[in-house]
Tab-separated table of N, CA, C and O in Angstrom:
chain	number	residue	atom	x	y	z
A	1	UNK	N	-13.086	1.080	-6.306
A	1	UNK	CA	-13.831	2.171	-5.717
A	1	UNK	C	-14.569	1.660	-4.490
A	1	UNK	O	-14.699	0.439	-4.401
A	2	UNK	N	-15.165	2.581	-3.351
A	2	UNK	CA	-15.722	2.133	-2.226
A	2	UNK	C	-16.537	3.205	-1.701
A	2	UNK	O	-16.455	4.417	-1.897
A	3	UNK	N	-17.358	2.513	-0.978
A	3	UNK	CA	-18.842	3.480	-0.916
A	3	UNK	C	-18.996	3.169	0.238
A	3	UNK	O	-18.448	2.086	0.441
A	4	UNK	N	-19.538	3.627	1.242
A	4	UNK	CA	-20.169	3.365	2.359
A	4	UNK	C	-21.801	3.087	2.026
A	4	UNK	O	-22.451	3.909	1.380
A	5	UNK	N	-22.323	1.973	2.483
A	5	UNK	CA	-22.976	1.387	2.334
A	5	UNK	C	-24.466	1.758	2.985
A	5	UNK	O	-25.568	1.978	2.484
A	6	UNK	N	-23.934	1.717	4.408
A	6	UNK	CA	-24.583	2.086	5.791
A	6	UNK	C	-23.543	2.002	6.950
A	6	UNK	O	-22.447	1.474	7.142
A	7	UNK	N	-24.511	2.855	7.688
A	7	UNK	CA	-23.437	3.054	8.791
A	7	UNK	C	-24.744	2.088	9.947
A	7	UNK	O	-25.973	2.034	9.907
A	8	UNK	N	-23.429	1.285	11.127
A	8	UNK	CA	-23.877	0.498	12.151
A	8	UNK	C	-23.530	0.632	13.232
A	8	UNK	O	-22.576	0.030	13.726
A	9	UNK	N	-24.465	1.706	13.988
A	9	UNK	CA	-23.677	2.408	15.151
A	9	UNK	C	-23.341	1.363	16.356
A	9	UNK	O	-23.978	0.313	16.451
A	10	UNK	N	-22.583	1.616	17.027
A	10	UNK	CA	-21.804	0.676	18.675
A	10	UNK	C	-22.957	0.044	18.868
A	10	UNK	O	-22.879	-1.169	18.672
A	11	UNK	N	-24.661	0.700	19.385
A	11	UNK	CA	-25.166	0.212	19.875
A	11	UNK	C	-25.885	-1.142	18.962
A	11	UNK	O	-26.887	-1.707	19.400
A	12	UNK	N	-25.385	-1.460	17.967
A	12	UNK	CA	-25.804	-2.594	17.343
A	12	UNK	C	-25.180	-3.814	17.308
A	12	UNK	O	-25.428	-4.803	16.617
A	13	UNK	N	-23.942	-3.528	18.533
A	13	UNK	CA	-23.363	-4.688	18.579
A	13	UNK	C	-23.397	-5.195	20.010
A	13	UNK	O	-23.502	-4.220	20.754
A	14	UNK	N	-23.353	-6.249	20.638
A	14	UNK	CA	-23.014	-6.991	21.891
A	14	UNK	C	-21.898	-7.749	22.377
A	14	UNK	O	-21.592	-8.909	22.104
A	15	UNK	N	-21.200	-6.729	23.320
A	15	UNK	CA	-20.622	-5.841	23.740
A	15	UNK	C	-20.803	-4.419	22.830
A	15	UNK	O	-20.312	-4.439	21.701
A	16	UNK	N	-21.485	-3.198	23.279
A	16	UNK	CA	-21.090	-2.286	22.164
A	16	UNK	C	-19.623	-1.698	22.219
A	16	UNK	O	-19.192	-1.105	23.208
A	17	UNK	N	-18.796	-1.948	20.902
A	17	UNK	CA	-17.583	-1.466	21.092
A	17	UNK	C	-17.765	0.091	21.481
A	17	UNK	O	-18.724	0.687	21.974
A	18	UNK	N	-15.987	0.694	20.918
A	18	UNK	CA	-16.218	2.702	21.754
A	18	UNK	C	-15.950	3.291	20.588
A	18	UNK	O	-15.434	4.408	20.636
A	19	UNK	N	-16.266	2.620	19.155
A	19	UNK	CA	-16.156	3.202	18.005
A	19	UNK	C	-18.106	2.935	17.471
A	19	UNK	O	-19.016	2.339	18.048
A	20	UNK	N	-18.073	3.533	16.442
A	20	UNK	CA	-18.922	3.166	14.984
A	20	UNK	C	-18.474	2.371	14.335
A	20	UNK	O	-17.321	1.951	14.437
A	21	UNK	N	-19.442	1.953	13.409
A	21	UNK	CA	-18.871	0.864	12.093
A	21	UNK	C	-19.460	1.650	10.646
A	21	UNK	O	-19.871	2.811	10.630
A	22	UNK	N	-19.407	0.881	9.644
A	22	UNK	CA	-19.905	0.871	8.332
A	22	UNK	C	-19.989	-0.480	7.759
A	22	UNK	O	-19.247	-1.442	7.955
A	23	UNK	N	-20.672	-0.410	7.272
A	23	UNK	CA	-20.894	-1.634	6.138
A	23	UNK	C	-20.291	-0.751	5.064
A	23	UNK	O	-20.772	0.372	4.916
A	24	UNK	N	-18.968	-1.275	4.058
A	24	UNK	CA	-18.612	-0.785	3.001
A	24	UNK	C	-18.292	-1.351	1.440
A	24	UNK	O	-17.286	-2.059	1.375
A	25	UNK	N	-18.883	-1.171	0.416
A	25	UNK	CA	-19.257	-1.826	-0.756
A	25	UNK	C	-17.736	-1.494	-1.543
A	25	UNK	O	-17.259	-0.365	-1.654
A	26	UNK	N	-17.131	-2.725	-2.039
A	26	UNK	CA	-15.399	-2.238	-2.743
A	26	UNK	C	-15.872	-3.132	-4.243
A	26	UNK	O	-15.997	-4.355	-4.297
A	27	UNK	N	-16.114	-2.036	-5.552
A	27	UNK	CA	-16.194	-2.624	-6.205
A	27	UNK	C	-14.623	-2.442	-6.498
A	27	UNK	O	-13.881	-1.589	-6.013
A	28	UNK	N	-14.247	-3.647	-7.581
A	28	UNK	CA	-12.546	-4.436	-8.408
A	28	UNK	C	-13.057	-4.308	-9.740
A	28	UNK	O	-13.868	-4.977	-10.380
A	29	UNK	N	-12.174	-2.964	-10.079
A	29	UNK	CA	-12.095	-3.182	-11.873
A	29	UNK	C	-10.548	-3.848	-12.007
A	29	UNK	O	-9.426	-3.462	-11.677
A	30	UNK	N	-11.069	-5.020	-12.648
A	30	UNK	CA	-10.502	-6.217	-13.181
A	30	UNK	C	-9.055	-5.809	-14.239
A	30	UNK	O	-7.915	-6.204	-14.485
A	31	UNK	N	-9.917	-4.877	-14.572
A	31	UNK	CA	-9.031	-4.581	-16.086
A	31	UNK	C	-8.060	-3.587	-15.775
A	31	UNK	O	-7.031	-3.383	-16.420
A	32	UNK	N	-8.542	-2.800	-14.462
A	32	UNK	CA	-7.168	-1.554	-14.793
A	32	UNK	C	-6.021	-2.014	-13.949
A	32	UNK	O	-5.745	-1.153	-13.114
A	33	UNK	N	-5.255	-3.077	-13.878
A	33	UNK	CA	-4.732	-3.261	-13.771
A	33	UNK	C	-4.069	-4.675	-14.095
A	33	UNK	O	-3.230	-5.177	-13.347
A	34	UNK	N	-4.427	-5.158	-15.044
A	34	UNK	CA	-4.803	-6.319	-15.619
A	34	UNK	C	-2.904	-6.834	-16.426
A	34	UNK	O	-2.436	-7.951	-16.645
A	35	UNK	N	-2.396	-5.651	-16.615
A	35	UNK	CA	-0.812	-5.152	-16.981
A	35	UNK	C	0.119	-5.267	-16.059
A	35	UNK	O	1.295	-5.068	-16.363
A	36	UNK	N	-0.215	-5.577	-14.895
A	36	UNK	CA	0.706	-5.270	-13.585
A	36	UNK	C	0.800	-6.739	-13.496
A	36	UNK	O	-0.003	-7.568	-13.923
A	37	UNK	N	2.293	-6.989	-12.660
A	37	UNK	CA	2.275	-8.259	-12.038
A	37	UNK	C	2.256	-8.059	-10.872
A	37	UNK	O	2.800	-7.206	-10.171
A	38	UNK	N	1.381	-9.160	-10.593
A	38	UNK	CA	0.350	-9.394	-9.091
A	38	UNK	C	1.331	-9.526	-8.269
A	38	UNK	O	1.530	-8.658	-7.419
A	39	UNK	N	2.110	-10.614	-8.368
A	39	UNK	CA	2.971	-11.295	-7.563
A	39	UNK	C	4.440	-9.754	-7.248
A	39	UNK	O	4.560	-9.688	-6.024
A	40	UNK	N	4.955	-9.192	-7.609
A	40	UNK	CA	5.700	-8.406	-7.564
A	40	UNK	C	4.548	-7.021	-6.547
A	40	UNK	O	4.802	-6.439	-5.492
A	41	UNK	N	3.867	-6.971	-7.052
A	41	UNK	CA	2.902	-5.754	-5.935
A	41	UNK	C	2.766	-6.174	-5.090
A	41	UNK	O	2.910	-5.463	-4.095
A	42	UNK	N	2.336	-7.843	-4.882
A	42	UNK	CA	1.886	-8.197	-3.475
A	42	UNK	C	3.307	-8.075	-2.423
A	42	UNK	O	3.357	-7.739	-1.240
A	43	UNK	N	4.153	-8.393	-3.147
A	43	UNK	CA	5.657	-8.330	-2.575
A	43	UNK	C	5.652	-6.758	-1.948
A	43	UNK	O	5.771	-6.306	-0.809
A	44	UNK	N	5.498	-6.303	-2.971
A	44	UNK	CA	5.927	-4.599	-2.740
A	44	UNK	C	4.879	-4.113	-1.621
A	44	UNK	O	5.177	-3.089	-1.006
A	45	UNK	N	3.867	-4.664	-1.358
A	45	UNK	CA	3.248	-4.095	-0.519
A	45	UNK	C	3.380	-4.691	0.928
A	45	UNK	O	3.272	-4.053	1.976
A	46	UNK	N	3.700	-6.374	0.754
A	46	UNK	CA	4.247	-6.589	2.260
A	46	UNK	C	5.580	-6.246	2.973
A	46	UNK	O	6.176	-6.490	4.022
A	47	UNK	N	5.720	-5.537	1.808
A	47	UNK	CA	7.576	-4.890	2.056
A	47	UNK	C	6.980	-3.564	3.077
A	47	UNK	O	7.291	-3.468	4.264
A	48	UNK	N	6.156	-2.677	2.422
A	48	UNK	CA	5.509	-1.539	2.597
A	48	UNK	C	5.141	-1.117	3.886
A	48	UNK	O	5.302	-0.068	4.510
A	49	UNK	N	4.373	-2.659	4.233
A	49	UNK	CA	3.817	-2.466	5.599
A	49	UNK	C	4.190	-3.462	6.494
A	49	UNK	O	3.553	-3.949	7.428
A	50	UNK	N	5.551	-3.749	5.993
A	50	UNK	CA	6.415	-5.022	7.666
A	50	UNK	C	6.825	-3.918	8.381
A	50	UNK	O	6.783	-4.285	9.555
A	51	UNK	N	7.197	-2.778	8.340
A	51	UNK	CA	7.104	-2.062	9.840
A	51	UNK	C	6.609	-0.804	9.393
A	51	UNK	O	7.163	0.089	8.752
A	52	UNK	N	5.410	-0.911	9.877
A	52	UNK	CA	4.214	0.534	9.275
A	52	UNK	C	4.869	1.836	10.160
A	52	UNK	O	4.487	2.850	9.575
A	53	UNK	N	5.532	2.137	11.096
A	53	UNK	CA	6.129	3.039	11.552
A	53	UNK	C	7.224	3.392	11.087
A	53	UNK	O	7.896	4.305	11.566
A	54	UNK	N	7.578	2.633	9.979
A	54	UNK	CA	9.136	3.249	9.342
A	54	UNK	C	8.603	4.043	7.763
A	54	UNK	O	7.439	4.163	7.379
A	55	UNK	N	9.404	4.337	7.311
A	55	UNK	CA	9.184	5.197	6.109
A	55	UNK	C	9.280	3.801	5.187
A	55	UNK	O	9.632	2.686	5.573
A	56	UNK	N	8.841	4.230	3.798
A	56	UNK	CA	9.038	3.250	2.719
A	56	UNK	C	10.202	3.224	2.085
A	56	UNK	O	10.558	2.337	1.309
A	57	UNK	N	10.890	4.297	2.428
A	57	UNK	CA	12.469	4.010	2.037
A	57	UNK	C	13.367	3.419	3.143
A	57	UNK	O	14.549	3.184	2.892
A	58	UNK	N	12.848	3.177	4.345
A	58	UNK	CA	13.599	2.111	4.991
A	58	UNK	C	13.466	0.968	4.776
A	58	UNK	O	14.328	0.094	4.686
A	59	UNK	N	11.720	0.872	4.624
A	59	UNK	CA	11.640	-0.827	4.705
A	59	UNK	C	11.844	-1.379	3.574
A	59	UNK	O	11.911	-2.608	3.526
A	60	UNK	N	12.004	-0.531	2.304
A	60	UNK	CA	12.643	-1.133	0.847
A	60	UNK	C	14.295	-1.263	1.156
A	60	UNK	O	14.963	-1.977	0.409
A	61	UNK	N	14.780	-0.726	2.005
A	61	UNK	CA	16.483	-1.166	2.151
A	61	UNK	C	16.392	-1.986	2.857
A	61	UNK	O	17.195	-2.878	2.584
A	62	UNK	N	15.284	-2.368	4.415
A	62	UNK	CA	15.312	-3.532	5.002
A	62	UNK	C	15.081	-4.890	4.692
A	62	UNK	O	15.576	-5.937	5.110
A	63	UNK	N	14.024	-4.566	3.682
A	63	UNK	CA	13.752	-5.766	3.101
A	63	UNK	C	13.807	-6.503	1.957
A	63	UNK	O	13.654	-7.715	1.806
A	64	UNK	N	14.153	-5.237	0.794
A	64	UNK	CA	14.533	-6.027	-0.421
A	64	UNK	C	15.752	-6.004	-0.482
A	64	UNK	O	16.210	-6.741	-1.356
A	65	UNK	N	17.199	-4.882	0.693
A	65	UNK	CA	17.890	-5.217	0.187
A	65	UNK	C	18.205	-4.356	-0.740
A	65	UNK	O	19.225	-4.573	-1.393
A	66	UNK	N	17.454	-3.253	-0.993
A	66	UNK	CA	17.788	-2.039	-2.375
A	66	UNK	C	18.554	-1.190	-1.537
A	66	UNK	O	18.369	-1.144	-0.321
A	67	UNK	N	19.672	-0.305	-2.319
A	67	UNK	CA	20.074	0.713	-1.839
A	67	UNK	C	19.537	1.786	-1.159
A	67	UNK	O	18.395	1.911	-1.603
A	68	UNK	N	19.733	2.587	-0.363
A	68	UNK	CA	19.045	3.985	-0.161
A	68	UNK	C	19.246	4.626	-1.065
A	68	UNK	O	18.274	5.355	-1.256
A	69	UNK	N	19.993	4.772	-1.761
A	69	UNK	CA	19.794	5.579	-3.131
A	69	UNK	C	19.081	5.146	-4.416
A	69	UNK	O	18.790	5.952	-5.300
A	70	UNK	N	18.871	4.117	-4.464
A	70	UNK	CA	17.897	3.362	-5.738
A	70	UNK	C	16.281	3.007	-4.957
A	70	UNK	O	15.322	2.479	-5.519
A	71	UNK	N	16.348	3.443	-3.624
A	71	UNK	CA	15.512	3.504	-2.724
A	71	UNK	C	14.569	4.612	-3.432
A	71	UNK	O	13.531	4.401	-4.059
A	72	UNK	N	15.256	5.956	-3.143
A	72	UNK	CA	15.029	7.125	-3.052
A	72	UNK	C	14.616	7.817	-3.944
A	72	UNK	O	13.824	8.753	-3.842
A	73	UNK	N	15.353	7.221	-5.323
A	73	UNK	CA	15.574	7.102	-6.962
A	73	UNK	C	14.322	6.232	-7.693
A	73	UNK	O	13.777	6.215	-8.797
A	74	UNK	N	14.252	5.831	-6.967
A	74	UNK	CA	12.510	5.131	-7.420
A	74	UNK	C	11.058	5.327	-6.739
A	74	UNK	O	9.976	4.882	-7.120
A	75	UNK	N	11.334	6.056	-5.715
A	75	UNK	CA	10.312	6.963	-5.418
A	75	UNK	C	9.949	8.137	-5.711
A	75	UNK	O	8.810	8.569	-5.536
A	76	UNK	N	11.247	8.993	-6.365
A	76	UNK	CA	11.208	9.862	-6.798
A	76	UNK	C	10.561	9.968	-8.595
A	76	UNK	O	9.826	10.729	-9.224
A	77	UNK	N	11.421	8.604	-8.896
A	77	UNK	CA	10.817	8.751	-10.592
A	77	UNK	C	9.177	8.392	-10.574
A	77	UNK	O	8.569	8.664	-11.609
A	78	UNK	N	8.509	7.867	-9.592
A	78	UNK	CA	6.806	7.918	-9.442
A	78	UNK	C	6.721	9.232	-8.835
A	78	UNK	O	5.501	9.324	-8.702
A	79	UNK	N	7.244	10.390	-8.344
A	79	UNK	CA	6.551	11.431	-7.493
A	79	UNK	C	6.012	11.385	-6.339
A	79	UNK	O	5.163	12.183	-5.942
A	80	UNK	N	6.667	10.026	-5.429
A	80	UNK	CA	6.480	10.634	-3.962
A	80	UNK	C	7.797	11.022	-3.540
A	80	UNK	O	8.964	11.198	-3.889
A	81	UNK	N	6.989	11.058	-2.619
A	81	UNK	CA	7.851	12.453	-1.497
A	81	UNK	C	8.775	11.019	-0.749
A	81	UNK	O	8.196	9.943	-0.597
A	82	UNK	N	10.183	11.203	-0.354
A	82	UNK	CA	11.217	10.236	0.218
A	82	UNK	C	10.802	10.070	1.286
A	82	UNK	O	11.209	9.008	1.756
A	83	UNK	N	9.754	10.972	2.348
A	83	UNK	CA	9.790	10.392	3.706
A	83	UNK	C	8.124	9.996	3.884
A	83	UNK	O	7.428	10.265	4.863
A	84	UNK	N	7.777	9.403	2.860
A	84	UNK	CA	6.521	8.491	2.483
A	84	UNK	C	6.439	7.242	3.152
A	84	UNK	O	7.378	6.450	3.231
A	85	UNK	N	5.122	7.046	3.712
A	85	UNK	CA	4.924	5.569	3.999
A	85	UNK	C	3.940	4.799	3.585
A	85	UNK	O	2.813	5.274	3.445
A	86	UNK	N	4.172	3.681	3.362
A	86	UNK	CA	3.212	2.706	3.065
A	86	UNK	C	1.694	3.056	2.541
A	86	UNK	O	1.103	2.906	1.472
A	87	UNK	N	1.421	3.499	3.594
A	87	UNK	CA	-0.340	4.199	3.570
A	87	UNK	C	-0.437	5.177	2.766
A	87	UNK	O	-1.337	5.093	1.931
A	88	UNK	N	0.215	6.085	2.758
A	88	UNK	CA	-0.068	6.968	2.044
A	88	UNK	C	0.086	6.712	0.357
A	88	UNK	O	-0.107	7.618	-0.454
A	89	UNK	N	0.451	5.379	-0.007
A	89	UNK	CA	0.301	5.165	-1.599
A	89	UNK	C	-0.751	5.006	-2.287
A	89	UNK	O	-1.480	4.041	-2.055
A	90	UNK	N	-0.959	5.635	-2.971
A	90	UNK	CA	-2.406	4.869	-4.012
A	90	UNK	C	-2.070	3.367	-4.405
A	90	UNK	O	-0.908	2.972	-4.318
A	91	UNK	N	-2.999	2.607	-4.799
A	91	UNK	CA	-2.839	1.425	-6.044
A	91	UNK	C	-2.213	1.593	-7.067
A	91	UNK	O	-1.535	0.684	-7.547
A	92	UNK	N	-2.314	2.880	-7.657
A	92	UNK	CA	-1.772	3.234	-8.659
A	92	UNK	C	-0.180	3.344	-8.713
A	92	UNK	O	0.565	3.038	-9.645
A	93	UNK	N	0.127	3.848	-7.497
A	93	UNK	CA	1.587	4.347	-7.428
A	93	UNK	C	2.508	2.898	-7.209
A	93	UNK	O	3.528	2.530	-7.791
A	94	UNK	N	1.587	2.145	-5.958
A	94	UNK	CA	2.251	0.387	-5.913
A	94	UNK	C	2.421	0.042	-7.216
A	94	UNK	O	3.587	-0.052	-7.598
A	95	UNK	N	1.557	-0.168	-7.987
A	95	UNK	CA	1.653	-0.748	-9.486
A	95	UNK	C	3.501	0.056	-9.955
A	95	UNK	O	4.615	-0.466	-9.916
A	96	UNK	N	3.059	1.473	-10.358
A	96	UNK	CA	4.431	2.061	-10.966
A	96	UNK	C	5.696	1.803	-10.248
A	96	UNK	O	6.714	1.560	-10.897
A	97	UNK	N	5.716	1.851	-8.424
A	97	UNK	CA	6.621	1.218	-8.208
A	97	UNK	C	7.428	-0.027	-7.979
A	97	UNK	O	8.590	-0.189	-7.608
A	98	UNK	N	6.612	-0.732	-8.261
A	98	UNK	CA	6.875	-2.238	-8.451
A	98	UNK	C	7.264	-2.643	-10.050
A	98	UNK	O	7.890	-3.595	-10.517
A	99	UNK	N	6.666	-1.593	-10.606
A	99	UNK	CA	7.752	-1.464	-12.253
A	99	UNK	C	8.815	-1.142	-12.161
A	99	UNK	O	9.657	-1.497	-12.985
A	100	UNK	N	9.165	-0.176	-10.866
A	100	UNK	CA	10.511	0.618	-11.383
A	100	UNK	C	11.528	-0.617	-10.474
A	100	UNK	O	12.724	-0.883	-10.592
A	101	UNK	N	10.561	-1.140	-9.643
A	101	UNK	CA	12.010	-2.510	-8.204
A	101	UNK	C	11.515	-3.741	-8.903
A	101	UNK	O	11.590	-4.768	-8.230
A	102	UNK	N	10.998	-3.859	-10.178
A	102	UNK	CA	10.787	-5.243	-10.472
A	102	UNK	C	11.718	-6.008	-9.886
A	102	UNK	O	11.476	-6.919	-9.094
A	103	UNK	N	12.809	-5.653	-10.265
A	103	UNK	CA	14.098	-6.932	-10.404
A	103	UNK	C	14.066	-7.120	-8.873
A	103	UNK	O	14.164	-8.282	-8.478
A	104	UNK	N	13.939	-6.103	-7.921
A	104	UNK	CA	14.317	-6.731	-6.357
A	104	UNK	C	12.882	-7.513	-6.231
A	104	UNK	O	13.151	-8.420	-5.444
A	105	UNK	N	11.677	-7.628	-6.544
A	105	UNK	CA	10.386	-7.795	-6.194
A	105	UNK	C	10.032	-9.848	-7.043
A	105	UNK	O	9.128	-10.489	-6.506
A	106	UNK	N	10.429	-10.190	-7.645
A	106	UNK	CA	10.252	-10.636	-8.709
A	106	UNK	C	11.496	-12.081	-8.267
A	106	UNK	O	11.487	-13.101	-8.956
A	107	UNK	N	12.524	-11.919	-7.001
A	107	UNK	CA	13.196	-13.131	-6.840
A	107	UNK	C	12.845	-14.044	-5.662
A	107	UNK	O	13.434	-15.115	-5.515
């Protein structure tokens, strides 16, 4: 979960950048995901975002190597949408899909 903390406007920095900031608090529950393998998500997620302008069903055929149809077929059995990217996944959904591509994620 994540909270905004405080906010630290431009003029608090030197140079002031042409944005705002935040200070933002990320608490890690440990446990809800304590079932997942780490190493297979972390995979699945640098798969996700090696080219953040492509969909996640390209860069799972570019990079693991999965079919477009076992692509498509495993995004579908979690409930996203096929022309999904990266960003738009929860934690939750990485976890389920890295259950369903273990075997490509995992060599």
């Amino acid at each position: 979960s994540a909270e905004i903390i405080m906010h630290a406007g431009r003029e608090m920095f030197t140079p002031p950048p042409k944005v705002d900031s935040a200070v933002v608090r990320i608490d890690v529950d440990a446990k809800k995901f304590e079932s997942a393998n780490l190493k297979a998500v972390r995979n699945l997620v640098r798969c996700a975002f090696i080219s953040r302008r492509k969909t996640l069903v390209n860069n799972l055929v570019n990079s693991l190597k999965v079919s477009r149809e076992r692509a498509q077929n495993a995004l579908e059995l979690i409930g996203v949408k096929e022309d999904a990217r990266g960003e738009t996944l929860s934690a939750e959904e990485f976890v389920k899909l890295s259950e369903v591509l273990g075997e490509y994620l995992n060599g």
